[in-house]
Amino acid sequence: SSAPEILLSLNDVFKEGFFEGKLGPSTIVGSAAFNLFVIIAVCMNSIPNGEVRCIKDLGVFIVTAAWSIFAYVWLLYIVYFNTKDVVEVWEGVMTFLFFPIFVANSWAQDA
């Protein structure tokens, strides 16, 4: 779960007066990258030698991959290009609202 990293990042954002701190976005991006690599490693090692697994329904997989790339680009935009080293409230609200949109998009793809 990424909850500890998110709470740590929120704490840092509030302590820094909505300016980017040392723990802010880097904590979440680092945690997400680590989780992604661990998940890939577990998936690769859980398949017995000589066997192959394929993704049968690529719809939700593609939606998730696209939203993952979007999340990194969005974070880069809000922290580096839009308001350098500052997290504005509207950026946080938009980031929060992207999650239910992502879930609805994935659900619609799977339905």
Short mmCIF file of N, CA and C in Angstrom, two decimals:
data_model
loop_
_atom_site.label_atom_id
_atom_site.label_comp_id
_atom_site.label_asym_id
_atom_site.label_seq_id
_atom_site.Cartn_x
_atom_site.Cartn_y
_atom_site.Cartn_z
N SER A 1 0.84 -1.19 0.00
CA SER A 1 0.00 0.00 0.00
C SER A 1 0.88 1.25 0.00
N SER A 2 0.41 2.26 -0.65
CA SER A 2 1.14 3.52 -0.71
C SER A 2 0.64 4.52 0.32
N ALA A 3 -0.27 4.11 1.18
CA ALA A 3 -0.84 5.03 2.16
C ALA A 3 0.21 5.71 3.04
N PRO A 4 1.20 4.99 3.57
CA PRO A 4 2.21 5.68 4.40
C PRO A 4 2.97 6.76 3.63
N GLU A 5 3.32 6.47 2.38
CA GLU A 5 4.04 7.46 1.57
C GLU A 5 3.17 8.67 1.28
N ILE A 6 1.91 8.43 0.99
CA ILE A 6 1.00 9.53 0.69
C ILE A 6 0.80 10.40 1.93
N LEU A 7 0.61 9.78 3.08
CA LEU A 7 0.43 10.56 4.32
C LEU A 7 1.70 11.32 4.67
N LEU A 8 2.86 10.70 4.47
CA LEU A 8 4.12 11.39 4.71
C LEU A 8 4.28 12.58 3.78
N SER A 9 3.90 12.39 2.53
CA SER A 9 3.98 13.48 1.56
C SER A 9 3.01 14.60 1.91
N LEU A 10 1.79 14.25 2.30
CA LEU A 10 0.81 15.28 2.71
C LEU A 10 1.32 16.06 3.92
N ASN A 11 1.89 15.36 4.87
CA ASN A 11 2.45 16.01 6.05
C ASN A 11 3.52 17.02 5.63
N ASP A 12 4.37 16.62 4.71
CA ASP A 12 5.44 17.51 4.24
C ASP A 12 4.87 18.73 3.51
N VAL A 13 3.84 18.51 2.70
CA VAL A 13 3.23 19.62 1.97
C VAL A 13 2.62 20.63 2.95
N PHE A 14 1.93 20.15 3.97
CA PHE A 14 1.33 21.06 4.95
C PHE A 14 2.40 21.78 5.77
N LYS A 15 3.47 21.07 6.13
CA LYS A 15 4.54 21.69 6.91
C LYS A 15 5.28 22.76 6.13
N GLU A 16 5.37 22.58 4.82
CA GLU A 16 6.10 23.52 3.98
C GLU A 16 5.21 24.64 3.43
N GLY A 17 3.97 24.74 3.92
CA GLY A 17 3.07 25.80 3.47
C GLY A 17 2.68 25.66 2.01
N PHE A 18 2.44 24.44 1.57
CA PHE A 18 2.07 24.10 0.20
C PHE A 18 3.20 24.34 -0.80
N PHE A 19 4.43 24.45 -0.30
CA PHE A 19 5.59 24.45 -1.17
C PHE A 19 6.16 23.04 -1.17
N GLU A 20 6.82 22.69 -2.25
CA GLU A 20 7.39 21.35 -2.36
C GLU A 20 8.50 21.19 -1.33
N GLY A 21 8.43 20.12 -0.56
CA GLY A 21 9.47 19.81 0.41
C GLY A 21 10.36 18.70 -0.12
N LYS A 22 11.27 18.26 0.71
CA LYS A 22 12.19 17.21 0.30
C LYS A 22 11.50 15.85 0.19
N LEU A 23 10.41 15.66 0.93
CA LEU A 23 9.73 14.37 0.91
C LEU A 23 8.54 14.33 -0.04
N GLY A 24 8.07 15.44 -0.50
CA GLY A 24 6.84 15.55 -1.27
C GLY A 24 6.70 14.59 -2.44
N PRO A 25 6.73 15.10 -3.66
CA PRO A 25 6.48 14.27 -4.83
C PRO A 25 7.50 13.15 -5.00
N SER A 26 8.72 13.38 -4.60
CA SER A 26 9.75 12.35 -4.77
C SER A 26 9.41 11.08 -4.00
N THR A 27 8.80 11.24 -2.84
CA THR A 27 8.41 10.08 -2.04
C THR A 27 7.39 9.24 -2.78
N ILE A 28 6.39 9.89 -3.35
CA ILE A 28 5.33 9.16 -4.04
C ILE A 28 5.85 8.54 -5.33
N VAL A 29 6.62 9.29 -6.11
CA VAL A 29 7.15 8.76 -7.36
C VAL A 29 8.10 7.60 -7.08
N GLY A 30 8.97 7.75 -6.09
CA GLY A 30 9.89 6.67 -5.74
C GLY A 30 9.16 5.43 -5.26
N SER A 31 8.15 5.62 -4.46
CA SER A 31 7.36 4.49 -3.96
C SER A 31 6.63 3.80 -5.10
N ALA A 32 6.04 4.58 -6.00
CA ALA A 32 5.32 4.00 -7.12
C ALA A 32 6.26 3.23 -8.04
N ALA A 33 7.42 3.78 -8.30
CA ALA A 33 8.39 3.09 -9.15
C ALA A 33 8.87 1.80 -8.50
N PHE A 34 9.15 1.86 -7.20
CA PHE A 34 9.58 0.66 -6.48
C PHE A 34 8.48 -0.41 -6.52
N ASN A 35 7.23 0.01 -6.23
CA ASN A 35 6.11 -0.94 -6.25
C ASN A 35 5.97 -1.57 -7.63
N LEU A 36 6.10 -0.76 -8.67
CA LEU A 36 5.98 -1.27 -10.03
C LEU A 36 7.05 -2.31 -10.32
N PHE A 37 8.29 -2.03 -9.93
CA PHE A 37 9.37 -2.99 -10.18
C PHE A 37 9.20 -4.27 -9.36
N VAL A 38 8.74 -4.14 -8.14
CA VAL A 38 8.51 -5.33 -7.32
C VAL A 38 7.38 -6.17 -7.90
N ILE A 39 6.31 -5.52 -8.33
CA ILE A 39 5.18 -6.27 -8.92
C ILE A 39 5.64 -6.99 -10.18
N ILE A 40 6.40 -6.32 -11.02
CA ILE A 40 6.91 -6.98 -12.24
C ILE A 40 7.80 -8.16 -11.87
N ALA A 41 8.66 -8.00 -10.88
CA ALA A 41 9.56 -9.09 -10.48
C ALA A 41 8.79 -10.28 -9.93
N VAL A 42 7.79 -10.02 -9.11
CA VAL A 42 6.98 -11.12 -8.55
C VAL A 42 6.22 -11.83 -9.67
N CYS A 43 5.66 -11.07 -10.59
CA CYS A 43 4.93 -11.69 -11.70
C CYS A 43 5.85 -12.56 -12.56
N MET A 44 7.06 -12.07 -12.79
CA MET A 44 7.99 -12.84 -13.63
C MET A 44 8.46 -14.11 -12.92
N ASN A 45 8.69 -14.01 -11.62
CA ASN A 45 9.21 -15.16 -10.89
C ASN A 45 8.14 -16.16 -10.47
N SER A 46 6.89 -15.79 -10.53
CA SER A 46 5.83 -16.71 -10.10
C SER A 46 5.44 -17.70 -11.19
N ILE A 47 5.86 -17.46 -12.41
CA ILE A 47 5.54 -18.37 -13.51
C ILE A 47 6.61 -19.46 -13.57
N PRO A 48 6.18 -20.71 -13.49
CA PRO A 48 7.15 -21.81 -13.53
C PRO A 48 7.96 -21.80 -14.84
N ASN A 49 9.18 -22.32 -14.76
CA ASN A 49 10.03 -22.39 -15.95
C ASN A 49 9.34 -23.19 -17.05
N GLY A 50 9.45 -22.70 -18.25
CA GLY A 50 8.87 -23.40 -19.39
C GLY A 50 7.43 -23.02 -19.68
N GLU A 51 6.77 -22.30 -18.78
CA GLU A 51 5.38 -21.89 -19.00
C GLU A 51 5.33 -20.43 -19.42
N VAL A 52 4.25 -20.09 -20.10
CA VAL A 52 4.05 -18.73 -20.60
C VAL A 52 2.67 -18.26 -20.18
N ARG A 53 2.55 -16.99 -19.83
CA ARG A 53 1.26 -16.38 -19.50
C ARG A 53 1.04 -15.20 -20.44
N CYS A 54 -0.17 -15.02 -20.88
CA CYS A 54 -0.53 -13.91 -21.75
C CYS A 54 -1.71 -13.16 -21.15
N ILE A 55 -1.76 -11.87 -21.41
CA ILE A 55 -2.91 -11.07 -20.99
C ILE A 55 -3.98 -11.27 -22.04
N LYS A 56 -5.13 -11.84 -21.64
CA LYS A 56 -6.19 -12.14 -22.60
C LYS A 56 -7.01 -10.92 -22.96
N ASP A 57 -7.32 -10.09 -21.97
CA ASP A 57 -8.14 -8.91 -22.21
C ASP A 57 -7.28 -7.68 -21.98
N LEU A 58 -6.85 -7.05 -23.05
CA LEU A 58 -5.90 -5.95 -22.94
C LEU A 58 -6.56 -4.61 -22.60
N GLY A 59 -7.88 -4.52 -22.63
CA GLY A 59 -8.55 -3.24 -22.43
C GLY A 59 -8.18 -2.52 -21.16
N VAL A 60 -8.41 -3.16 -20.02
CA VAL A 60 -8.11 -2.53 -18.73
C VAL A 60 -6.61 -2.36 -18.55
N PHE A 61 -5.83 -3.29 -19.07
CA PHE A 61 -4.38 -3.17 -19.00
C PHE A 61 -3.90 -1.91 -19.72
N ILE A 62 -4.42 -1.66 -20.90
CA ILE A 62 -4.03 -0.47 -21.67
C ILE A 62 -4.51 0.80 -20.98
N VAL A 63 -5.73 0.78 -20.44
CA VAL A 63 -6.25 1.95 -19.71
C VAL A 63 -5.36 2.26 -18.51
N THR A 64 -4.99 1.24 -17.76
CA THR A 64 -4.13 1.42 -16.59
C THR A 64 -2.75 1.93 -16.99
N ALA A 65 -2.19 1.37 -18.04
CA ALA A 65 -0.87 1.82 -18.51
C ALA A 65 -0.92 3.29 -18.95
N ALA A 66 -1.97 3.66 -19.67
CA ALA A 66 -2.10 5.04 -20.13
C ALA A 66 -2.26 6.00 -18.96
N TRP A 67 -3.08 5.63 -17.98
CA TRP A 67 -3.29 6.49 -16.81
C TRP A 67 -2.01 6.57 -15.97
N SER A 68 -1.23 5.50 -15.94
CA SER A 68 0.04 5.54 -15.19
C SER A 68 1.00 6.53 -15.81
N ILE A 69 1.10 6.50 -17.12
CA ILE A 69 1.97 7.47 -17.81
C ILE A 69 1.45 8.88 -17.60
N PHE A 70 0.12 9.05 -17.70
CA PHE A 70 -0.48 10.36 -17.46
C PHE A 70 -0.16 10.86 -16.06
N ALA A 71 -0.19 9.98 -15.06
CA ALA A 71 0.07 10.39 -13.68
C ALA A 71 1.47 10.96 -13.52
N TYR A 72 2.45 10.32 -14.14
CA TYR A 72 3.82 10.84 -14.06
C TYR A 72 3.96 12.17 -14.80
N VAL A 73 3.35 12.27 -15.96
CA VAL A 73 3.41 13.53 -16.72
C VAL A 73 2.69 14.64 -15.95
N TRP A 74 1.54 14.32 -15.36
CA TRP A 74 0.79 15.31 -14.56
C TRP A 74 1.62 15.80 -13.38
N LEU A 75 2.26 14.89 -12.68
CA LEU A 75 3.08 15.27 -11.54
C LEU A 75 4.25 16.16 -11.99
N LEU A 76 4.87 15.81 -13.09
CA LEU A 76 5.95 16.64 -13.63
C LEU A 76 5.42 18.03 -13.97
N TYR A 77 4.26 18.10 -14.56
CA TYR A 77 3.67 19.38 -14.93
C TYR A 77 3.37 20.25 -13.71
N ILE A 78 2.72 19.68 -12.69
CA ILE A 78 2.31 20.52 -11.56
C ILE A 78 3.48 20.91 -10.67
N VAL A 79 4.52 20.11 -10.63
CA VAL A 79 5.62 20.41 -9.73
C VAL A 79 6.75 21.17 -10.43
N TYR A 80 6.93 20.94 -11.70
CA TYR A 80 8.09 21.54 -12.38
C TYR A 80 7.71 22.67 -13.33
N PHE A 81 6.68 22.47 -14.14
CA PHE A 81 6.38 23.45 -15.18
C PHE A 81 5.35 24.50 -14.76
N ASN A 82 4.26 24.09 -14.15
CA ASN A 82 3.18 25.02 -13.85
C ASN A 82 3.54 25.99 -12.73
N THR A 83 3.74 25.48 -11.56
CA THR A 83 4.12 26.30 -10.41
C THR A 83 5.32 25.65 -9.76
N LYS A 84 6.49 26.09 -10.15
CA LYS A 84 7.75 25.47 -9.71
C LYS A 84 7.81 25.37 -8.19
N ASP A 85 7.96 24.14 -7.71
CA ASP A 85 8.14 23.84 -6.29
C ASP A 85 6.95 24.24 -5.40
N VAL A 86 5.79 24.50 -6.00
CA VAL A 86 4.61 24.86 -5.22
C VAL A 86 3.48 23.92 -5.62
N VAL A 87 2.77 23.41 -4.63
CA VAL A 87 1.57 22.62 -4.89
C VAL A 87 0.37 23.49 -4.55
N GLU A 88 -0.38 23.88 -5.57
CA GLU A 88 -1.55 24.70 -5.34
C GLU A 88 -2.75 23.82 -5.04
N VAL A 89 -3.73 24.41 -4.38
CA VAL A 89 -4.92 23.64 -3.97
C VAL A 89 -5.63 23.05 -5.18
N TRP A 90 -5.79 23.82 -6.23
CA TRP A 90 -6.50 23.31 -7.41
C TRP A 90 -5.77 22.11 -8.02
N GLU A 91 -4.44 22.12 -7.95
CA GLU A 91 -3.68 20.98 -8.47
C GLU A 91 -3.94 19.73 -7.63
N GLY A 92 -3.99 19.91 -6.33
CA GLY A 92 -4.29 18.78 -5.45
C GLY A 92 -5.69 18.24 -5.68
N VAL A 93 -6.65 19.15 -5.84
CA VAL A 93 -8.04 18.74 -6.08
C VAL A 93 -8.14 17.99 -7.41
N MET A 94 -7.50 18.52 -8.44
CA MET A 94 -7.53 17.84 -9.75
C MET A 94 -6.88 16.46 -9.66
N THR A 95 -5.76 16.38 -8.96
CA THR A 95 -5.09 15.09 -8.79
C THR A 95 -6.00 14.10 -8.09
N PHE A 96 -6.69 14.57 -7.05
CA PHE A 96 -7.61 13.70 -6.31
C PHE A 96 -8.78 13.26 -7.19
N LEU A 97 -9.29 14.16 -8.03
CA LEU A 97 -10.43 13.83 -8.87
C LEU A 97 -10.07 12.91 -10.03
N PHE A 98 -8.80 12.86 -10.40
CA PHE A 98 -8.40 11.96 -11.47
C PHE A 98 -8.60 10.49 -11.09
N PHE A 99 -8.51 10.17 -9.81
CA PHE A 99 -8.64 8.76 -9.41
C PHE A 99 -10.02 8.19 -9.69
N PRO A 100 -11.12 8.85 -9.26
CA PRO A 100 -12.42 8.28 -9.61
C PRO A 100 -12.67 8.25 -11.12
N ILE A 101 -12.09 9.20 -11.85
CA ILE A 101 -12.22 9.17 -13.31
C ILE A 101 -11.50 7.95 -13.86
N PHE A 102 -10.31 7.68 -13.33
CA PHE A 102 -9.56 6.49 -13.74
C PHE A 102 -10.34 5.21 -13.43
N VAL A 103 -10.91 5.12 -12.25
CA VAL A 103 -11.67 3.92 -11.87
C VAL A 103 -12.88 3.76 -12.77
N ALA A 104 -13.60 4.84 -13.03
CA ALA A 104 -14.77 4.77 -13.91
C ALA A 104 -14.36 4.38 -15.33
N ASN A 105 -13.24 4.91 -15.79
CA ASN A 105 -12.74 4.57 -17.10
C ASN A 105 -12.37 3.09 -17.19
N SER A 106 -11.73 2.57 -16.18
CA SER A 106 -11.36 1.15 -16.15
C SER A 106 -12.60 0.26 -16.07
N TRP A 107 -13.55 0.68 -15.24
CA TRP A 107 -14.79 -0.10 -15.09
C TRP A 107 -15.56 -0.14 -16.41
N ALA A 108 -15.63 1.02 -17.09
CA ALA A 108 -16.34 1.08 -18.38
C ALA A 108 -15.64 0.20 -19.41
N GLN A 109 -14.34 0.15 -19.37
CA GLN A 109 -13.60 -0.68 -20.31
C GLN A 109 -13.85 -2.16 -20.04
N ASP A 110 -14.03 -2.52 -18.78
CA ASP A 110 -14.22 -3.92 -18.39
C ASP A 110 -15.66 -4.37 -18.55
N ALA A 111 -16.59 -3.43 -18.58
CA ALA A 111 -18.03 -3.79 -18.64
C ALA A 111 -18.43 -4.34 -19.99
#
